[in-house]
Tab-separated table of N, CA and C in Angstrom:
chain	number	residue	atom	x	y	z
A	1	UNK	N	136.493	72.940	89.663
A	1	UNK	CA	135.968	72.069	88.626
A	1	UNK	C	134.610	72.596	88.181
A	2	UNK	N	134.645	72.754	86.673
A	2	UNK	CA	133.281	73.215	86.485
A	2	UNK	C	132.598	72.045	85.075
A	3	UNK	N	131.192	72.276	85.524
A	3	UNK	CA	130.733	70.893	84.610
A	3	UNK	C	129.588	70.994	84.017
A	4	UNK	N	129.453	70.954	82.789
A	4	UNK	CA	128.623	71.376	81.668
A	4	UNK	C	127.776	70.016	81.129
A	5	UNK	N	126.594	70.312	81.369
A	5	UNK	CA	125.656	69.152	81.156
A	5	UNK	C	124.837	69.240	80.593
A	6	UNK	N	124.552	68.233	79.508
A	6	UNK	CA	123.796	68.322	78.490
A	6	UNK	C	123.073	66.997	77.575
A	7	UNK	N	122.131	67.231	76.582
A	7	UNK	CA	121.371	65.923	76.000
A	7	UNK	C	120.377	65.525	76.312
A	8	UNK	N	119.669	66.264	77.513
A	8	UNK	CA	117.941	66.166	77.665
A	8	UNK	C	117.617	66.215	76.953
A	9	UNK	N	115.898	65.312	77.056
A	9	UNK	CA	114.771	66.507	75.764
A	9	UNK	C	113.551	65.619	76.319
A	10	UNK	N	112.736	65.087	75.435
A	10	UNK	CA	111.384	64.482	75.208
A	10	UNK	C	111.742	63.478	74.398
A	11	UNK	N	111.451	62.468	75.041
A	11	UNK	CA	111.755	61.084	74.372
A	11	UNK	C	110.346	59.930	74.377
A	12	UNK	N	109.950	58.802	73.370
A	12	UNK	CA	108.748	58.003	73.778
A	12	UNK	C	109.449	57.057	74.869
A	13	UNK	N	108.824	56.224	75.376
A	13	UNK	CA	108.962	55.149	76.040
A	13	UNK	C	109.479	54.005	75.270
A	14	UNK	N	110.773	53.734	75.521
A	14	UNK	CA	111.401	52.565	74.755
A	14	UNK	C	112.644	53.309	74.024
A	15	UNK	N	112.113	54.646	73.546
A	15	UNK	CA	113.291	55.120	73.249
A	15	UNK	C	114.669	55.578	73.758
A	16	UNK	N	115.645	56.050	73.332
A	16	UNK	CA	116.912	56.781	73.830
A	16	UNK	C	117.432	58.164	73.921
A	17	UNK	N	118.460	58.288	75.062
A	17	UNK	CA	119.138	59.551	75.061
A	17	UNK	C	120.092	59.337	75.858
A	18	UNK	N	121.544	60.355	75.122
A	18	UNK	CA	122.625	60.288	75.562
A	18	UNK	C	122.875	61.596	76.649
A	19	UNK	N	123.317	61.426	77.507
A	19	UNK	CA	123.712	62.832	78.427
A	19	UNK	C	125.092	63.072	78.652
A	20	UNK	N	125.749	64.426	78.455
A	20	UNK	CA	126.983	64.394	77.814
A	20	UNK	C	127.149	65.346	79.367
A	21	UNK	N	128.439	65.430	80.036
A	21	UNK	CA	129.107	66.295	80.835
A	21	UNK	C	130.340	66.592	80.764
A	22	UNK	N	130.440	67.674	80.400
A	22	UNK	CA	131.944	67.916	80.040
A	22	UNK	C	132.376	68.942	81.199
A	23	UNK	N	133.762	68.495	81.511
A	23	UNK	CA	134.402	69.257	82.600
A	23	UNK	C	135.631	69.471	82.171
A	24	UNK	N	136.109	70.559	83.336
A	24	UNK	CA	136.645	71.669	83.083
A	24	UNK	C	137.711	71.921	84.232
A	25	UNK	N	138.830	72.792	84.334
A	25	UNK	CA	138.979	73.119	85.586
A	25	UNK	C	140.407	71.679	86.212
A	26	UNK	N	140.593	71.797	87.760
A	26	UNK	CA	141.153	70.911	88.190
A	26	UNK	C	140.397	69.348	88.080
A	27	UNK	N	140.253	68.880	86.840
A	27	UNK	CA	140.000	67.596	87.062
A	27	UNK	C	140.677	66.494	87.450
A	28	UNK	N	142.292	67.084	87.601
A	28	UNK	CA	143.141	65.719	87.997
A	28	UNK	C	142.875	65.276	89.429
A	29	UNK	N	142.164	65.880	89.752
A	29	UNK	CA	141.462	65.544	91.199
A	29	UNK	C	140.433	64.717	91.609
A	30	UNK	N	139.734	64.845	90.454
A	30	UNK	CA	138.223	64.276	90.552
A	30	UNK	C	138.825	62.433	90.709
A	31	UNK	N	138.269	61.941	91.507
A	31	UNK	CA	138.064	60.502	92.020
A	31	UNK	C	137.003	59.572	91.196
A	32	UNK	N	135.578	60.338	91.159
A	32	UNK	CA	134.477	59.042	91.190
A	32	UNK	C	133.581	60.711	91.061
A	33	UNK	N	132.937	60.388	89.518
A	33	UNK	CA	132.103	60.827	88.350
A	33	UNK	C	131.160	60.504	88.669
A	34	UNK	N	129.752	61.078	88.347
A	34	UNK	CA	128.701	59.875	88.641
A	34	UNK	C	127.304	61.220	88.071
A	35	UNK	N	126.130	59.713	87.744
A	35	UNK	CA	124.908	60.864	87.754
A	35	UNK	C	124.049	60.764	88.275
A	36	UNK	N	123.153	61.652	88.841
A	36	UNK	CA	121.866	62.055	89.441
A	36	UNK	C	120.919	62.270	88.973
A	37	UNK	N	119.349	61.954	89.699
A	37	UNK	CA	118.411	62.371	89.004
A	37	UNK	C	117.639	62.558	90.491
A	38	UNK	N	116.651	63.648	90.055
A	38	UNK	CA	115.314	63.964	91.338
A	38	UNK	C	114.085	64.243	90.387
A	39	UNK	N	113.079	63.128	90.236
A	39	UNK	CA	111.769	63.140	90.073
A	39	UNK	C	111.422	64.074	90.736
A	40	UNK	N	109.654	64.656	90.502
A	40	UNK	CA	108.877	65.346	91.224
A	40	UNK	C	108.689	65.227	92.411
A	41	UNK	N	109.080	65.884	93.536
A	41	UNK	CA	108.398	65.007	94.963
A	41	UNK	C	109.246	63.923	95.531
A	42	UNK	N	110.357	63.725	94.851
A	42	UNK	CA	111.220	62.713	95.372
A	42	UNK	C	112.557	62.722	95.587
A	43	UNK	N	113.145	62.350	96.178
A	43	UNK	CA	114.550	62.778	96.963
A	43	UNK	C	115.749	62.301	95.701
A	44	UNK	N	116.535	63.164	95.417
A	44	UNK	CA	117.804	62.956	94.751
A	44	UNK	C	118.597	61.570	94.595
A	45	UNK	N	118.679	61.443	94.071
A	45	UNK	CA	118.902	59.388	93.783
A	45	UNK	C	120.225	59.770	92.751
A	46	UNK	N	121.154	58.581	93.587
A	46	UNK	CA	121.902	58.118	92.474
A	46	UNK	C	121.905	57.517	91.096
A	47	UNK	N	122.169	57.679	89.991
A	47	UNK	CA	121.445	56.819	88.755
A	47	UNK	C	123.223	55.699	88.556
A	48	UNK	N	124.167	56.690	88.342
A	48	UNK	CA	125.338	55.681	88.321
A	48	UNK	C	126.621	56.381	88.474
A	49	UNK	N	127.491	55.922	88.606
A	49	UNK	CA	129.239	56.596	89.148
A	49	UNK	C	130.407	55.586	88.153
A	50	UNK	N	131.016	56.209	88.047
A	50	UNK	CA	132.311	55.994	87.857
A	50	UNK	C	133.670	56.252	88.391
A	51	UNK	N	134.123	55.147	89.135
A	51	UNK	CA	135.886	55.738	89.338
A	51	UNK	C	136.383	56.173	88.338
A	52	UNK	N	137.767	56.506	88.840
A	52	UNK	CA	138.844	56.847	88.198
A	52	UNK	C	139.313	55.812	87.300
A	53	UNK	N	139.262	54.538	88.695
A	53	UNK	CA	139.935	53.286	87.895
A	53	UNK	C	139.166	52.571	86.943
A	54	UNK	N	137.748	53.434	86.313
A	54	UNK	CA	136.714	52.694	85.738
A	54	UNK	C	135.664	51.996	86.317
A	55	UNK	N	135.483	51.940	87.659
A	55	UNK	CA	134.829	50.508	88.326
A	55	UNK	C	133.747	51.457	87.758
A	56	UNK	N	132.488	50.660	87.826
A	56	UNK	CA	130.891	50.844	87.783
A	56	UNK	C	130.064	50.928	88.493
A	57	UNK	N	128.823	51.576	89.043
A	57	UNK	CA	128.092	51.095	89.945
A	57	UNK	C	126.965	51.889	89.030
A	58	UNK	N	125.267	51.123	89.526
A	58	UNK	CA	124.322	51.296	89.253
A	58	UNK	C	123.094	51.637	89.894
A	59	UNK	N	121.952	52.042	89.979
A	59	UNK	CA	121.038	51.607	90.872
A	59	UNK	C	120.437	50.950	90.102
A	60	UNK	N	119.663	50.517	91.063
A	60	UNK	CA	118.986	48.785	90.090
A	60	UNK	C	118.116	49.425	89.515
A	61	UNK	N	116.679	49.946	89.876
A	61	UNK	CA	116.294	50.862	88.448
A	61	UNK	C	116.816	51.063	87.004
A	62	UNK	N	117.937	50.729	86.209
A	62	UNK	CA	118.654	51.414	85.675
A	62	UNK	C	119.324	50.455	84.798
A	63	UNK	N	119.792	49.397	86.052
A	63	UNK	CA	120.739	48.652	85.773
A	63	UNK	C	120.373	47.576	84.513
A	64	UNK	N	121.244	47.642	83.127
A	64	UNK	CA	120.886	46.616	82.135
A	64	UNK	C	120.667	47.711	81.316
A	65	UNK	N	119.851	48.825	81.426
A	65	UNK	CA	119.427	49.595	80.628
A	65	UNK	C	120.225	51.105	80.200
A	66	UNK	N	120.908	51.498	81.019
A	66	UNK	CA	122.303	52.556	80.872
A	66	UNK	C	123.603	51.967	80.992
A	67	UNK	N	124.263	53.290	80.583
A	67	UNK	CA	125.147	52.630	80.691
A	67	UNK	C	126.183	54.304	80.907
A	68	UNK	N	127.321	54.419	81.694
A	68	UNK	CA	127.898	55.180	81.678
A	68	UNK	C	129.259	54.908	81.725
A	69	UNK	N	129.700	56.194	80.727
A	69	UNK	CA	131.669	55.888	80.642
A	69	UNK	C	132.094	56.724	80.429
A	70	UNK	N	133.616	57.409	80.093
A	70	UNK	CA	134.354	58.149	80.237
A	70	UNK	C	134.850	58.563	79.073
A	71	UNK	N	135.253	59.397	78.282
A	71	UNK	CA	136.045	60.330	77.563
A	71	UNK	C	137.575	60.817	78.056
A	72	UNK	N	138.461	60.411	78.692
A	72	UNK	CA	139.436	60.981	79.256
A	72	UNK	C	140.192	62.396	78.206
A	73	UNK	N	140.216	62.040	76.608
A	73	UNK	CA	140.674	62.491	75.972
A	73	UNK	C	139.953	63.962	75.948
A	74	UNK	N	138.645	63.949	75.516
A	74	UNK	CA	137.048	64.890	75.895
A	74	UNK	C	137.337	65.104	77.430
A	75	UNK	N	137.672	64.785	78.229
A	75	UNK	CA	137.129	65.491	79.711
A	75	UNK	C	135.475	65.626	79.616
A	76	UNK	N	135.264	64.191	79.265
A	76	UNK	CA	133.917	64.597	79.366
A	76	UNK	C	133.103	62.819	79.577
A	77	UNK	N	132.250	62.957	80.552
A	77	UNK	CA	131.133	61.711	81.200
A	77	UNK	C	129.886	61.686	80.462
A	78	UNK	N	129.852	60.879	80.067
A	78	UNK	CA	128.415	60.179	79.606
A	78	UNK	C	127.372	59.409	80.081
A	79	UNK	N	125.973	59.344	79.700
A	79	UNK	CA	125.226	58.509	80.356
A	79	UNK	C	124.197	58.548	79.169
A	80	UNK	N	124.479	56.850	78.786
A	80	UNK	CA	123.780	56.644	77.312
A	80	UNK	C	122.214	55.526	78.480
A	81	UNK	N	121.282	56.424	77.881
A	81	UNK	CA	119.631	55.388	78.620
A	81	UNK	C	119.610	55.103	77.373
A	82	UNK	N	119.048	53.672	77.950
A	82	UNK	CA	118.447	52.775	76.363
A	82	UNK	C	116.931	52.594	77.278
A	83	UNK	N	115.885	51.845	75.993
A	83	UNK	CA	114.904	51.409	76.635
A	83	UNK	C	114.242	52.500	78.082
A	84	UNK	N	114.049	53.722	77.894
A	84	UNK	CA	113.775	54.379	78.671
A	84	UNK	C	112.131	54.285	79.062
A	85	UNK	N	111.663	54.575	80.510
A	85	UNK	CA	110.734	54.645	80.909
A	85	UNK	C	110.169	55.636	81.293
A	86	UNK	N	108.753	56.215	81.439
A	86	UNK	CA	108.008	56.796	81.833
A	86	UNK	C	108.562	57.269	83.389
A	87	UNK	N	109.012	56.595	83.959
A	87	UNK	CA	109.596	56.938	85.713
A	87	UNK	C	111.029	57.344	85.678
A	88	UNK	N	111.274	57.240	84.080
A	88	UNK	CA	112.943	57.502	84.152
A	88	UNK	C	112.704	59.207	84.203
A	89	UNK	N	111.628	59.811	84.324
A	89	UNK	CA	111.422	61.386	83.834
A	89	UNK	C	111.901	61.987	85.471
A	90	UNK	N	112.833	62.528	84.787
A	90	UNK	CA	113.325	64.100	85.777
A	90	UNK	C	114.261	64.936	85.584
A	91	UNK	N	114.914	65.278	86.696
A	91	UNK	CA	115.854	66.633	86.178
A	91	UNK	C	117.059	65.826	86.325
A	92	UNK	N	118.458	65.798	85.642
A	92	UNK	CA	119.248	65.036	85.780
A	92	UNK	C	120.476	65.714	86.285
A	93	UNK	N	121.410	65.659	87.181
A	93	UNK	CA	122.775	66.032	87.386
A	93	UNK	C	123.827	65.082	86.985
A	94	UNK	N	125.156	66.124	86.667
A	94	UNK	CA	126.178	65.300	86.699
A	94	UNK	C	126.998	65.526	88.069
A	95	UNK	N	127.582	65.255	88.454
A	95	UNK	CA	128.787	65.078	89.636
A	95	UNK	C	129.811	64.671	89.683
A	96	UNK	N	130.837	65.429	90.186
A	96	UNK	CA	132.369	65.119	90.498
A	96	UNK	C	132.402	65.058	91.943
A	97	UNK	N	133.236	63.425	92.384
A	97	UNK	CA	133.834	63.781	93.831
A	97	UNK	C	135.374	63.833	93.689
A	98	UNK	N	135.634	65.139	94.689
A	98	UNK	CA	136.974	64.478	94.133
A	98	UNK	C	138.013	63.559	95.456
A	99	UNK	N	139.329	63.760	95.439
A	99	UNK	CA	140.383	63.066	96.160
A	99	UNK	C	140.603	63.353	97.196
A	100	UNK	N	139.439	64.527	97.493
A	100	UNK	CA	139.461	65.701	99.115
A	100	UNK	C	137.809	65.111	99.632
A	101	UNK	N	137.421	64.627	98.920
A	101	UNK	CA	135.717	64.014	99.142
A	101	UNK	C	134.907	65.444	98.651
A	102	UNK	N	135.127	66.488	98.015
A	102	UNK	CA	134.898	67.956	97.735
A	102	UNK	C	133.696	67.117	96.211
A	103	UNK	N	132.550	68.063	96.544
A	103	UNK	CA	131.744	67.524	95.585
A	103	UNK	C	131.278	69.133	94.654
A	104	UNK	N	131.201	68.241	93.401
A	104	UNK	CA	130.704	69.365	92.308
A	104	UNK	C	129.598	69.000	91.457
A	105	UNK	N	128.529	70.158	91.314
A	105	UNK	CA	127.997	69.858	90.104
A	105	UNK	C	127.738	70.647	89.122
A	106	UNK	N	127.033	69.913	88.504
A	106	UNK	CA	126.610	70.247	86.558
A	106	UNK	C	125.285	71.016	87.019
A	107	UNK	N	125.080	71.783	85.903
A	107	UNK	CA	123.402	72.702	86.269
A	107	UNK	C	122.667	71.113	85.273
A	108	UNK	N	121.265	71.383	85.730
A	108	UNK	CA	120.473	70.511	85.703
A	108	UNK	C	119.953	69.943	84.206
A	109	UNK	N	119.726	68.995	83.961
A	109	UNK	CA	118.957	68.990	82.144
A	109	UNK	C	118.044	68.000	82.703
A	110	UNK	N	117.142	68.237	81.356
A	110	UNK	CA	115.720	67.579	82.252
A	110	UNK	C	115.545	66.098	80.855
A	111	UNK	N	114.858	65.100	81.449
A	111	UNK	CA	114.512	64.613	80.296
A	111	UNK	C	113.457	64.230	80.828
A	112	UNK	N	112.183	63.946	80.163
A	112	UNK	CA	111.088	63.609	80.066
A	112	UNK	C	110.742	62.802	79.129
A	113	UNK	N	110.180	61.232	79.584
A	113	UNK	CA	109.858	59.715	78.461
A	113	UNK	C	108.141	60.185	79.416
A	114	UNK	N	107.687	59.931	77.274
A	114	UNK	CA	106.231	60.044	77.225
A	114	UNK	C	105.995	58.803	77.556
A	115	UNK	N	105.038	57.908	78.067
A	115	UNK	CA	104.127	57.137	77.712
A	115	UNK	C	103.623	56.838	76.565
């Protein structure tokens, strides 16, 4: 599985950005989608996942203010931030687990919310 990630940039505070991952490869495998982020100095954090079957999960940071979903047709995961913050700034991953617990990722895109 290979996974192409994209839609960083420089955004103000309050504003938006969509992050697009498109995959590739054996995806009939993949289980539970999901994205990542690691601030400066700080340990790799979940931001949100998706099953297969659609379920949702969030970290509370986040939660109310993103939102992530699926493309089945695209082979491709999204993660739309609304209302973004100053602490929302870092490098972002996408991730596949798949049906073997076998994990994959996306090379990194960065986004950065000014103040």
């Amino acid at each position: 599985v290979q996974l192409q990630a994209s839609g960083g940039g420089l955004v103000q505070a309050g504003g938006s950005l969509r992050l697009s991952c498109a995959a590739s490869g054996s995806i009939f495998s993949i289980n539970t989608w999901g994205w990542y982020r690691q601030a400066p100095g700080k340990q790799r954090e979940l931001v949100a996942k998706i099953t297969a079957g659609g379920s949702t999960n969030y970290a509370n940071s986040v939660a109310g203010r993103f939102t992530i979903s699926r493309d089945n047709a695209k082979n491709t995961v999204y993660l739309q931030m609304n209302s973004l913050k100053p602490e929302d700034t870092a490098v972002y991953y996408c991730n596949a687990v798949s049906v073997f617990l076998k994990n994959y990722w996306g090379q990194e895109t960065l986004v950065t919310v000014s103040s």
